[in-house]
Coordinates of C-alpha atoms in Angstrom, one line a residue:
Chain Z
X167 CA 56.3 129.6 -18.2
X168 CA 55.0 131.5 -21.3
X169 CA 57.2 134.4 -20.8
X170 CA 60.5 131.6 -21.2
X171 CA 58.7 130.1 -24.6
X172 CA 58.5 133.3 -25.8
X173 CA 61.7 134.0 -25.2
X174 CA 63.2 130.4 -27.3
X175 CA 63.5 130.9 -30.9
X176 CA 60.5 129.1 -32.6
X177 CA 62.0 126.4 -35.0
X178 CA 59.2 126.7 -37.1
X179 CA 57.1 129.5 -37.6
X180 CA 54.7 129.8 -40.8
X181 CA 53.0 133.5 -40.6
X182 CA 49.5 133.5 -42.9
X183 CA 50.7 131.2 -45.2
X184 CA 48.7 130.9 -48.5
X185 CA 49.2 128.5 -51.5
X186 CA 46.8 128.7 -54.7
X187 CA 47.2 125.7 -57.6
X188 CA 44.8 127.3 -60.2
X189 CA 41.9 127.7 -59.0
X190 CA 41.8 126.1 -55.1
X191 CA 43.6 126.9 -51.9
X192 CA 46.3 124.1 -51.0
X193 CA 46.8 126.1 -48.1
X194 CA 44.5 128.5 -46.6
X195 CA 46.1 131.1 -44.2
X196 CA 48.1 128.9 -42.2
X197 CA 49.8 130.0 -38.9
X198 CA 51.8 127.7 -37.1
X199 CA 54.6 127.6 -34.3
X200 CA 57.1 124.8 -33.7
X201 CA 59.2 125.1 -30.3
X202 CA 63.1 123.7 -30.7
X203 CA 62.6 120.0 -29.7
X204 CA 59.3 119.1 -30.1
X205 CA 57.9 116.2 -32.1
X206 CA 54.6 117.5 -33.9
X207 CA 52.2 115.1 -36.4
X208 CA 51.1 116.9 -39.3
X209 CA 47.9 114.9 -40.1
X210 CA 45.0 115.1 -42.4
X211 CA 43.2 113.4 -45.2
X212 CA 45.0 113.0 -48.4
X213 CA 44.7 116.3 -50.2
X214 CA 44.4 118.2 -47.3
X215 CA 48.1 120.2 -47.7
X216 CA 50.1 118.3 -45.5
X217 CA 53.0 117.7 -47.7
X218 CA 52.2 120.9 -49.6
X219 CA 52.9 122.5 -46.2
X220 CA 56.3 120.9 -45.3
X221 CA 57.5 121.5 -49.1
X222 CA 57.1 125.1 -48.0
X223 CA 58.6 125.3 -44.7
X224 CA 62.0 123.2 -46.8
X225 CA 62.3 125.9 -49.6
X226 CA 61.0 123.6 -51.8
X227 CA 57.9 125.5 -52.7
X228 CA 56.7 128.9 -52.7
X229 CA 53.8 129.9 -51.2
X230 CA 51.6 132.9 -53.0
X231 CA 52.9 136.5 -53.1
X232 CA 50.3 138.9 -51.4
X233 CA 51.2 137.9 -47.8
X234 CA 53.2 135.0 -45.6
X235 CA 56.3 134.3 -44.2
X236 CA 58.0 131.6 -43.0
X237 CA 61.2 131.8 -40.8
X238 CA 63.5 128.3 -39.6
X239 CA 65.3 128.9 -37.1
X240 CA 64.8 132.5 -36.8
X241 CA 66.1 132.7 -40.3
X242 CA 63.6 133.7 -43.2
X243 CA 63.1 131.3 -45.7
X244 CA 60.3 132.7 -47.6
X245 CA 58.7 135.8 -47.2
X246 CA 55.5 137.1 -49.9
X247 CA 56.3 134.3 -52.1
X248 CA 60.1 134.8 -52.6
X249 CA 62.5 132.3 -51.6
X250 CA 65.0 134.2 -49.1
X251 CA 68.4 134.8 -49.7
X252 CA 71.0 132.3 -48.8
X253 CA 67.7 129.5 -48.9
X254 CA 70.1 126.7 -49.8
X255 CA 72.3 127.4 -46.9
X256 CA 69.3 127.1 -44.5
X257 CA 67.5 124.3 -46.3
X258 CA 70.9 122.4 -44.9
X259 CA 69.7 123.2 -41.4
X260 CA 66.6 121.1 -42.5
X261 CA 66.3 117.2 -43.3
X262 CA 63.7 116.2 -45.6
X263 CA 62.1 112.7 -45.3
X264 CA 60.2 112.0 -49.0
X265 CA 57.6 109.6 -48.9
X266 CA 59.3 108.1 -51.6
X267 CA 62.4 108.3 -50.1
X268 CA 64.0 110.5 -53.1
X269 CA 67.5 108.4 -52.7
X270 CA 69.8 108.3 -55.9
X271 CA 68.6 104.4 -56.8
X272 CA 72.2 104.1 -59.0
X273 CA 74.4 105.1 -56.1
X274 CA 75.6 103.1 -53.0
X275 CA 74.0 103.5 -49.9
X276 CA 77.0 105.1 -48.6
X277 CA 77.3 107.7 -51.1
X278 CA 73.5 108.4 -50.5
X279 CA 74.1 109.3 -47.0
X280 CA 77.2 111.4 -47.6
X281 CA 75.3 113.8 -50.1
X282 CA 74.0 114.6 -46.9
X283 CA 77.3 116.7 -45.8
X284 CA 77.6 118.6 -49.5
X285 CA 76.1 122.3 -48.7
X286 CA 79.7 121.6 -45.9
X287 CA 82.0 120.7 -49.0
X288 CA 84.1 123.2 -50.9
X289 CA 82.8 122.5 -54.2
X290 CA 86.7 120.6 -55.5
X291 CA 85.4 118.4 -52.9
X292 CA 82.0 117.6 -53.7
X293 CA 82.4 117.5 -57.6
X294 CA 85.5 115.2 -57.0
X295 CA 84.1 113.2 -54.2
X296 CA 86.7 113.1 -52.1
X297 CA 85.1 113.3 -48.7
X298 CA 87.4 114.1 -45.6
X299 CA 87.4 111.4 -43.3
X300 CA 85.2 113.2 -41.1
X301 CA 82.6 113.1 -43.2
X302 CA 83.2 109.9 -43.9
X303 CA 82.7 108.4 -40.4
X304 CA 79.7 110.5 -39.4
X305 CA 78.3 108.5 -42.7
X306 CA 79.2 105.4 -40.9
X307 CA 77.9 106.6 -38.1
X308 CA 74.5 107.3 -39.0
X309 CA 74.1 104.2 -41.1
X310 CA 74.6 102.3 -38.2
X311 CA 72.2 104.2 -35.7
X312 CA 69.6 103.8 -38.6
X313 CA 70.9 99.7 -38.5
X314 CA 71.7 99.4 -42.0
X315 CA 75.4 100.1 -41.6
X316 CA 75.7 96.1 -43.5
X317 CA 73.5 97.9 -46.5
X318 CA 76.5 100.8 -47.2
X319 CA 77.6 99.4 -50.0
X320 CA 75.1 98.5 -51.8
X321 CA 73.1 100.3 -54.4
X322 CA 69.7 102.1 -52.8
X323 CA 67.6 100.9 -55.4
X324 CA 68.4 97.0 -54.2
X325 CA 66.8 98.2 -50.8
X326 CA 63.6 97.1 -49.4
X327 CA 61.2 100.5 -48.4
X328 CA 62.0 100.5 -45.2
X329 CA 65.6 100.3 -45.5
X330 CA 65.3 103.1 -48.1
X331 CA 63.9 105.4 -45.9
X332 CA 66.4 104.5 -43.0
X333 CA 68.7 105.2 -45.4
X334 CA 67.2 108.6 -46.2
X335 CA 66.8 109.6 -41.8
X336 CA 70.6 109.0 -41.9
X337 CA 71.5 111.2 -44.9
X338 CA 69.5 114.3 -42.1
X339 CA 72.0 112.5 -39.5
X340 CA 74.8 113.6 -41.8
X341 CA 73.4 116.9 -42.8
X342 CA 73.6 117.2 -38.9
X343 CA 69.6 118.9 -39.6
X344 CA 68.1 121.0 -36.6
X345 CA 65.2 120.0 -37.6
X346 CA 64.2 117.2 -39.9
X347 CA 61.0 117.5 -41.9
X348 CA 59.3 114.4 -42.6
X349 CA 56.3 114.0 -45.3
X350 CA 54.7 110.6 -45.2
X351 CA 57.6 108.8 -44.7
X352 CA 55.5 105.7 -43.5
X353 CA 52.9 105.8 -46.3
X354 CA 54.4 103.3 -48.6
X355 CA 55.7 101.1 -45.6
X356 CA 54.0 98.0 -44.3
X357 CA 53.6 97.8 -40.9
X358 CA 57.1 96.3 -39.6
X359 CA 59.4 99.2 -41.3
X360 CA 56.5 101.8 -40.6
X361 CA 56.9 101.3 -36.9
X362 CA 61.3 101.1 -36.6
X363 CA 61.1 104.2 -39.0
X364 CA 58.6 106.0 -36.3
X365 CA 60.8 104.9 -33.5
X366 CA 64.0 105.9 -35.3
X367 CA 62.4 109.6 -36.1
X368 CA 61.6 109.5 -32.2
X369 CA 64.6 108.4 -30.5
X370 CA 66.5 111.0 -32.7
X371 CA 64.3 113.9 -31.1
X372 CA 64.6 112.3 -27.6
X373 CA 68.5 111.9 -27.9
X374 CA 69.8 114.5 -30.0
X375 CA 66.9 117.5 -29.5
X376 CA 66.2 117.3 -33.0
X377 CA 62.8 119.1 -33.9
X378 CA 60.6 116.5 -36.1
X379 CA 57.7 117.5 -38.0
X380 CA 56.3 114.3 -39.1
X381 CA 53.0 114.3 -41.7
X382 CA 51.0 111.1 -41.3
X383 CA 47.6 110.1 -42.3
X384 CA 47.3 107.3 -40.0
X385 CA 45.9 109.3 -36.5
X386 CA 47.2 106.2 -34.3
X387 CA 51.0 106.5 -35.5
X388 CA 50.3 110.4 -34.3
X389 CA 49.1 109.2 -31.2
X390 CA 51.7 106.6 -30.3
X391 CA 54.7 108.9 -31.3
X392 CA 54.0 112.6 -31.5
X393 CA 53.2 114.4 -28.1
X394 CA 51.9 117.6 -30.3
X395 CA 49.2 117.2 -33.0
X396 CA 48.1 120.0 -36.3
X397 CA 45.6 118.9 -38.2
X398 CA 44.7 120.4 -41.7
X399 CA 41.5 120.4 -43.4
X400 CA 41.3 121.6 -47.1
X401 CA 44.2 123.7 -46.1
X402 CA 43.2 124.8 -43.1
X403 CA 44.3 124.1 -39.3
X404 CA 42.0 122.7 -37.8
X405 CA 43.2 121.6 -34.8
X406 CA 46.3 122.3 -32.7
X407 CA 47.1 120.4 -29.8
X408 CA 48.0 117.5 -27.8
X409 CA 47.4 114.2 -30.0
X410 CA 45.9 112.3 -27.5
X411 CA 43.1 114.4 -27.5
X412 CA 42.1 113.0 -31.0
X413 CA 39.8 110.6 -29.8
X414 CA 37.3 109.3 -32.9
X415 CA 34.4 111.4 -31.7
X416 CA 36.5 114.7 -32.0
X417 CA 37.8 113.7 -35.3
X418 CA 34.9 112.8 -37.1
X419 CA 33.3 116.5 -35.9
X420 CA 36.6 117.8 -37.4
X421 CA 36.5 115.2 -41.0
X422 CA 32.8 114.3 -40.6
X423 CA 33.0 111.2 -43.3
X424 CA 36.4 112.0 -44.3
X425 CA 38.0 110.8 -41.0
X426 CA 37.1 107.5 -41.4
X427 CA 40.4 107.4 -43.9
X428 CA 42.3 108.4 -40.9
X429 CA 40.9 105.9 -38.4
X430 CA 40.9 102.6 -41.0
X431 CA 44.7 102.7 -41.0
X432 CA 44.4 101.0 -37.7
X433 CA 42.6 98.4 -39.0
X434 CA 44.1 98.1 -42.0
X435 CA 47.4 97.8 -39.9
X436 CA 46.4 95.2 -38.4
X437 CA 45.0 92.9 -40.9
X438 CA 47.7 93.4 -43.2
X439 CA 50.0 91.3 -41.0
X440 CA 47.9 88.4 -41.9
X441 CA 49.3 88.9 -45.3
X442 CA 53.1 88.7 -44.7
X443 CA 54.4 85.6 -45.5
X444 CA 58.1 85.9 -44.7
X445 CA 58.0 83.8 -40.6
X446 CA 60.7 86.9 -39.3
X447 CA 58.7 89.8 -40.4
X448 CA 55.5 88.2 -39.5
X449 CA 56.4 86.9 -35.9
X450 CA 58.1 90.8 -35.2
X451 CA 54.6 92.4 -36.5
X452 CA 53.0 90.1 -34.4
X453 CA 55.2 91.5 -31.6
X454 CA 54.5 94.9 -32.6
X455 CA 50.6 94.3 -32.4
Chain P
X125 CA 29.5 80.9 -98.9
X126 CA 27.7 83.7 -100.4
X127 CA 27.3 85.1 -97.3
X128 CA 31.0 84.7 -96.1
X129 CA 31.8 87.2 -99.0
X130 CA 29.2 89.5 -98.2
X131 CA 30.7 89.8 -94.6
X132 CA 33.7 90.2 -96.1
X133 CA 32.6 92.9 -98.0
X134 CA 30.8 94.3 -95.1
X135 CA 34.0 94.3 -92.6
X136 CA 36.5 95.8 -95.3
X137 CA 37.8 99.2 -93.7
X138 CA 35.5 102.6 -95.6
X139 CA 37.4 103.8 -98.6
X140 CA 39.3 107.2 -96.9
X141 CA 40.4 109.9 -99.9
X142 CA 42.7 111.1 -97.0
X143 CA 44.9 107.3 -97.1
X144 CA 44.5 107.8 -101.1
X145 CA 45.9 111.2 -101.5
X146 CA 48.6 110.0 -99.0
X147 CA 49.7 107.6 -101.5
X148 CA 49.0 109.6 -104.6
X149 CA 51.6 112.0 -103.1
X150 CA 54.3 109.5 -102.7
X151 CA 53.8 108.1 -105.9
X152 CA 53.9 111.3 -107.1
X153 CA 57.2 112.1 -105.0
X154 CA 58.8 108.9 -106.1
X155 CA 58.2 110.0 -109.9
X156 CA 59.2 113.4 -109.9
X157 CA 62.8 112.1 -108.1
X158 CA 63.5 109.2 -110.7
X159 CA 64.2 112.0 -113.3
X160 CA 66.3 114.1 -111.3
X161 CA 68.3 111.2 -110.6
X162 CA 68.5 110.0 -114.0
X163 CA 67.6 106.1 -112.7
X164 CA 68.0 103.8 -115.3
X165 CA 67.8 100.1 -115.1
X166 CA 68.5 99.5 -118.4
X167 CA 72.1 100.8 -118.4
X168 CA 72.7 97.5 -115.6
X169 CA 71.3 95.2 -118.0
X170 CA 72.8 95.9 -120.8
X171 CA 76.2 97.2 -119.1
X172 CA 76.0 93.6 -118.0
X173 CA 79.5 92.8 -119.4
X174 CA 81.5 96.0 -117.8
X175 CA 80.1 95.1 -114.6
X176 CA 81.3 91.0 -114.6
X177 CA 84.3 92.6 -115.7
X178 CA 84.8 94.7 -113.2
X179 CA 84.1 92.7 -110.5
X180 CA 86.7 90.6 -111.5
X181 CA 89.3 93.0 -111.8
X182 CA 88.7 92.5 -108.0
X183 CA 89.5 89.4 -107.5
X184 CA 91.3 87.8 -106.4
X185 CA 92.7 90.6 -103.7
X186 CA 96.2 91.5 -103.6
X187 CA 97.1 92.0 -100.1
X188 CA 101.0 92.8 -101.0
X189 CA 100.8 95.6 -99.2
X190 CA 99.3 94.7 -96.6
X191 CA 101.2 96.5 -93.8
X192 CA 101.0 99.7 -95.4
X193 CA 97.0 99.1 -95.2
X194 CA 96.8 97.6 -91.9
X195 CA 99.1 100.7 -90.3
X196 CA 96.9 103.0 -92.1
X197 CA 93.4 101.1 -90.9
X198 CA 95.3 101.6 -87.1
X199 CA 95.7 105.4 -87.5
X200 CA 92.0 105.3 -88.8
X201 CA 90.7 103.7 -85.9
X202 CA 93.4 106.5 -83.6
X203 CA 91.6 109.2 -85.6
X204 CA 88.2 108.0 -84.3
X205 CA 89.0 107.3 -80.7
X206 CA 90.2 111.0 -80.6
X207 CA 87.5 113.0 -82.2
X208 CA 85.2 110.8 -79.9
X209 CA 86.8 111.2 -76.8
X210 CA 86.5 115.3 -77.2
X211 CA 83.2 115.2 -78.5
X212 CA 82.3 113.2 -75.5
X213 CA 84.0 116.0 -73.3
X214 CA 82.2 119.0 -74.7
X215 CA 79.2 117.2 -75.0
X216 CA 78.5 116.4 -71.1
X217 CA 78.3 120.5 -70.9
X218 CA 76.5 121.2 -74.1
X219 CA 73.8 118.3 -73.5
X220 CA 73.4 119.5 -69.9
X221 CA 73.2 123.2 -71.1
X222 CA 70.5 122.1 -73.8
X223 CA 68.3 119.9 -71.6
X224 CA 65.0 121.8 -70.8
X225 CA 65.1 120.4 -67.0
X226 CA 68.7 122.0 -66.7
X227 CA 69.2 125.0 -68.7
X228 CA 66.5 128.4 -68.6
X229 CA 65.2 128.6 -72.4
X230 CA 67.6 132.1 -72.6
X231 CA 70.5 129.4 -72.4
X232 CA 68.7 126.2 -74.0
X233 CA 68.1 128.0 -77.2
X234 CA 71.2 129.4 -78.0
X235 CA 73.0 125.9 -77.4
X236 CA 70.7 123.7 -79.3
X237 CA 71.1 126.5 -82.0
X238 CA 74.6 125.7 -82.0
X239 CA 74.5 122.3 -82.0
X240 CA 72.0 121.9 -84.7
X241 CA 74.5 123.5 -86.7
X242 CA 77.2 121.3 -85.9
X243 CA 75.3 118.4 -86.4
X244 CA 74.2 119.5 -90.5
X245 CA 77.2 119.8 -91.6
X246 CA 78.8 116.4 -92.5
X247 CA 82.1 115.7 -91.5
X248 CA 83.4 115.2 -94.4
X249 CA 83.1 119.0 -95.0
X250 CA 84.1 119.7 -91.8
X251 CA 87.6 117.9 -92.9
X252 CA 87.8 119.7 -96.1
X253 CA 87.8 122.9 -94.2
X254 CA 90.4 121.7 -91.5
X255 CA 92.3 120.3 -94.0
X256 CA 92.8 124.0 -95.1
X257 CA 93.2 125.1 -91.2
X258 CA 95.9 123.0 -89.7
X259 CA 96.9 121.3 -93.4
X260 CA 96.8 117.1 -94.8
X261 CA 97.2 114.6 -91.8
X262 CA 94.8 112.9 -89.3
X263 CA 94.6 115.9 -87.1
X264 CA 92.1 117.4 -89.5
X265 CA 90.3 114.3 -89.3
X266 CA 90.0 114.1 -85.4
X267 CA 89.1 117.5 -85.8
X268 CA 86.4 117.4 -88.2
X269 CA 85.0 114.1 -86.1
X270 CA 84.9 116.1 -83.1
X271 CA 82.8 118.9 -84.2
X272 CA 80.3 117.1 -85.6
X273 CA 80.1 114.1 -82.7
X274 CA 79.7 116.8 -80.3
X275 CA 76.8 118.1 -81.8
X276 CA 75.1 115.0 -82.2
X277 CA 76.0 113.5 -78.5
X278 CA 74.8 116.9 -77.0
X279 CA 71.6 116.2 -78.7
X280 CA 71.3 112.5 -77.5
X281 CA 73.1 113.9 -74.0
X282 CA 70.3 116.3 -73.5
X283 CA 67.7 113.9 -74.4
X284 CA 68.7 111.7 -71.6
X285 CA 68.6 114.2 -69.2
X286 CA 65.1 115.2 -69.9
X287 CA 64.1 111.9 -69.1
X288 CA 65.2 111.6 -66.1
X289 CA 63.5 111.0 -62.6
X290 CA 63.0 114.6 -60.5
X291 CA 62.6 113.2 -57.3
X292 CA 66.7 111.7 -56.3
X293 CA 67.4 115.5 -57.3
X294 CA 64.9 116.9 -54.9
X295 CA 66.5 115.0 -52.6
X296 CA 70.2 116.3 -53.1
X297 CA 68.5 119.5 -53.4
X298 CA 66.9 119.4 -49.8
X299 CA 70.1 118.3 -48.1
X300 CA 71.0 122.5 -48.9
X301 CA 73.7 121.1 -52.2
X302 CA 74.0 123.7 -55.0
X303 CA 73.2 122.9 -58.8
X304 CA 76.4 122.1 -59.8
X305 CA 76.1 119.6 -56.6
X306 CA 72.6 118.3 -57.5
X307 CA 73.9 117.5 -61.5
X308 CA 76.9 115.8 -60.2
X309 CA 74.9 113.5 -57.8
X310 CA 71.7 113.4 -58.6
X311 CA 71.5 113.5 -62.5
X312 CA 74.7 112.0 -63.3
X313 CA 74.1 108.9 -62.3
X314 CA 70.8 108.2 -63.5
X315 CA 72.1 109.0 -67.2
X316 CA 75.9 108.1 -67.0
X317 CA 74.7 104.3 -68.3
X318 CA 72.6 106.0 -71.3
X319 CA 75.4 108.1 -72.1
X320 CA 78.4 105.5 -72.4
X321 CA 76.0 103.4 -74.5
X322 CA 75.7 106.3 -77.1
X323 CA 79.6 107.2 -76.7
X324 CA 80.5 104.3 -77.6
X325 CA 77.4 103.9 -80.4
X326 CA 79.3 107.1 -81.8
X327 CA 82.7 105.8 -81.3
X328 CA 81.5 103.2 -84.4
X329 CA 80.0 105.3 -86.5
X330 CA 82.7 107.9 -86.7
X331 CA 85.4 104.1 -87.5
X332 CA 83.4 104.7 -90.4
X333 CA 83.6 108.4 -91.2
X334 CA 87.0 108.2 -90.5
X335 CA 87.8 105.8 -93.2
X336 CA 86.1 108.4 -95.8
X337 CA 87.7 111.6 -94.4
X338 CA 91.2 110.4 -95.5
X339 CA 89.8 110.4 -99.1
X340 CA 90.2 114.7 -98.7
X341 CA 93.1 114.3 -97.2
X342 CA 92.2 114.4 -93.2
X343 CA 94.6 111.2 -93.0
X344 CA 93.8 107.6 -92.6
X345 CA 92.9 105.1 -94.3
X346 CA 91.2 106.8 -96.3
X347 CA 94.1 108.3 -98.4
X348 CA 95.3 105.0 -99.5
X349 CA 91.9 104.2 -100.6
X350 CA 91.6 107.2 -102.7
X351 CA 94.9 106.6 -104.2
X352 CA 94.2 103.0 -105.3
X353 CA 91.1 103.7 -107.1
X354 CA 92.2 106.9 -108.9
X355 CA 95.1 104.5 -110.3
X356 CA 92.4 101.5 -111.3
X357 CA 94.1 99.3 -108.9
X358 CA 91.1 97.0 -108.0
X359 CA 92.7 94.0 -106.2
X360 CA 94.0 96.4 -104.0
X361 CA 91.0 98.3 -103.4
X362 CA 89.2 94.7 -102.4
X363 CA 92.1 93.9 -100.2
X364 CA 91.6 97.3 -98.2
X365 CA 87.7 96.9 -98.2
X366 CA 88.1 93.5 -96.7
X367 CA 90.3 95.4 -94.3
X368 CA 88.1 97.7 -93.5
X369 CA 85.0 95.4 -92.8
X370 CA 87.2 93.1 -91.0
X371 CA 88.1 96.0 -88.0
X372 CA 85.0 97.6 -88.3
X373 CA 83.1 94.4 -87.6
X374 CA 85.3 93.8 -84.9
X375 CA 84.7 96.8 -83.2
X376 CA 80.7 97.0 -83.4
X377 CA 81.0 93.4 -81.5
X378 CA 83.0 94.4 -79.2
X379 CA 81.2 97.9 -78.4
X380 CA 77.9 96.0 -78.5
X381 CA 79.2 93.9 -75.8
X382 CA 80.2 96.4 -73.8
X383 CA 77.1 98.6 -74.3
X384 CA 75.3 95.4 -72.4
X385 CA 77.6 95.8 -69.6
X386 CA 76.3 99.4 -69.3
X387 CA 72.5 99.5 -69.3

């Protein structure tokens, strides 16, 4: 058994990763590895590097120069603080989910999710906008596996949240991502959209083998949805293993008072249903609960 | 009563020799211009006469020649929907190329250099010098409206650009596009709304410059103007004025309105 892991190609695989803002450590020797096809929570409390971590592993970021590497796919991405050659090619390999969704608001849907298909394009293409039909139809395609397919048309900043962030799952679709990076992409969601968005993320590792690195500060999401959990602390991994060995006892020895921000989103789940006013969203979160 | 005053007194602002030397100065300012200028109120008073006179030399307005006036107001109005339309071009580079969230300062610098120098120089020198170049005629006029608009939209271009929000172009970023890709669908479209609304804004202001660079010759209007005053014909000079106030009212309504469309 360990002798055929070590033979698969990690899809992720951060080496001592280090990141200094000023004067603190946003990342504190970090060492992770990420089999193809897994579904792994990133969770933590706020400040604790999560989305500084996935920023990293996307190209987005660069991590400090005396020592770390991280390779996607086998291919490097960053290595001592330098971004690798050829980094935009491979950041198409990768589908980042923003917690703010990061969609152009002016734009139609549509045209959101095709951007996804532009490191493909010869550039007449792109900077003309005339997508080939293929392109075209895997857009569709997407749009209606996320369930907005009725939404293409319209502008992304007339979207609710949770439509938004469909919208962004089904731009990765179309980038046909290996591996789709996902940083908080339920933390400005109520309930309702937080769960289909989960599920979506899901059913697109189950069906398509899709690694998904999802960070959450909500440790029951983690649970429900992620059979893999890493947690950070101030930087640092903490834990690494299966998330339903996070019971409350083992995280508060990990967060001492701090874990209690991970644990209240479960009540704070709950009691925000009481809130929603629309009957169709609350009877389906009442479903959900 | 008495006491109302002294509260008064009490709550009036401390005396600030900073606020007083501010004003001395532009006093001072003010003073030291009105000779340079030679201002001198009197000479309306008791020049009194000329003035009625002249004002009624224009009226009422002769518009004999009206077609001439109304062809040349048209060709004005060509002249100004040309130089914008290239200054508009060359501006979407220039304003990208100058914007500090676009350009390294090694690139920046040199093009705002540039365009600062485009923008002092008025166009109606500009016109002199291209009516020199490419000789008397509206092309010297598009030309000289061009140069100039393109320095000021880069400016207001750039400006735009700066403002903009990062995150929609982190996210065309992460889908693997290159930065020509990222401009063209991520900052584009958050500015394209800003940037018709000051073409156009431009597009009026320069169916005003173009009526005066006709009066050096860069075609126009302009020329006729010039011609009619040199010769003391004032009723015609009031009938081309009204012309002119006519269209250019005209158009600021109509680009107005269309500017709301935009934003």
């Amino acid at each position: 058994m360990d002798s055929a892991v070590s033979v698969v190609v990690p899809a992720v695989k951060v080496t001592a990763l280090s990141k200094t803002f000023g004067c603190c450590k946003a990342l504190d020797d970090v060492s992770i590895d990420i089999r193809p096809g897994e579904m792994v929570a990133l969770i933590g409390a706020s400040g604790s590097g999560k989305s500084t971590l996935l920023r990293h592993i996307a190209g987005l970021a660069r991590g400090d120069g005396d020592r770390g590497s991280i390779e996607v796919d086998g291919r490097p991405m960053q290595t001592l603080g330098r971004l690798a050659q050829g980094v935009r090619k491979n950041r198409s390999g990768i589908g980042f989910v923003f917690q703010q969704f990061n969609l152009v608001g002016r734009l139609p849907v549509f045209t959101n999710v095709l951007t996804g298909s532009l490191a493909r394009m010869p550039l007449w293409r792109s900077l003309s906008g005339f997508f080939p039909r293929a392109e075209r139809e895997l857009a569709i395609e997407a749009l209606e596996r996320v369930g907005i397919l009725d939404k293409a048309w319209v502008r992304a900043s007339a979207l609710s949240g949770g439509q938004q962030q469909r919208a962004a799952i089904a731009r990765t679709l179309v980038q046909k991502a290996r591996i789709i990076l996902a940083d908080e992409p339920i933390a400005s969601l109520d309930p309702e959209s937080s769960r289909r968005v989960m599920e979506i993320l899901a059913r697109i590792n189950a069906e398509d083998g899709t690694t998904v690195v999802v960070s959450l500060h909500q440790v029951d999401f983690a649970t429900r949805y992620c059979p893999r959990a890493i947690a950070l602390k101030t930087g640092a991994v903490v834990y690494d293993g299966p998330s339903a060995q996070l019971t409350p006892d083992l995280l508060r020895n990990l967060y001492g008072s701090q874990a209690e921000e991970l644990t209240a989103a479960r009540s704070t789940a709950m009691s925000s249903a009481a809130f929603i006013t629309d009957p169709d969203v609350l009877s389906a979160a009442i479903a959900v609960h | 009563m008495h006491d109302k005053a002294a509260l008064l007194r009490a709550a009036r602002p401390p005396f600030s020799l900073g606020k007083a030397l501010c004003y001395g100065l532009g006093f001072a300012i003010l003073a030291w211009s009105w000779r340079g200028a030679e201002i001198n109120p009197l000479t309306l008073v008791q020049d009194s006469g000329n003035m009625v006179r002249f004002a009624s030399d224009f009226f009422p307005p002769n518009f004999k020649d009206w077609r001439l006036y109304a062809d040349e107001m048209l060709v004005t109005i060509q002249i100004a929907v040309w130089g914008t339309a290239l200054a508009v071009l060359c501006a979407v580079p220039f304003g990208l190329l100058s914007a500090e969230n676009i350009a390294p300062a090694w690139i920046r610098q040199p093009v705002r250099r540039l365009m600062d120098a485009l923008r002092a120089i008025n166009e109606m020198l500009f016109a002199m010098l291209f009516v020199v170049a490419v000789g008397l005629g509206p092309f010297a006029g598009v030309l000289a409206l061009w140069i100039h608009t393109t320095g000021v939209l880069a400016k207001l271009f750039s400006e735009a650009v700066e403002t903009i929000d990062p995150r929609p172009v982190e996210g065309i970023r992460s889908t693997g596009a290159n930065a020509m890709e990222e401009i063209v669908y991520g900052v584009i479209p958050q500015v394209l709304p800003l940037w018709i609304s000051y073409s156009l804004y431009r597009f009026e202001s320069n169916v005003r410059s173009a009526t005066v660079v006709g009066m050096v010759g860069a075609g126009g209007i302009g020329i006729v103007l010039w011609e009619i005053i040199r010769g003391f014909y004032f009723a015609e000079t009031c009938a081309v004025m009204i012309i002119v106030i006519a269209s250019v009212t005209v158009l600021d309504v109509a680009s107005a309105h269309l500017r709301k469309l935009f934003i």
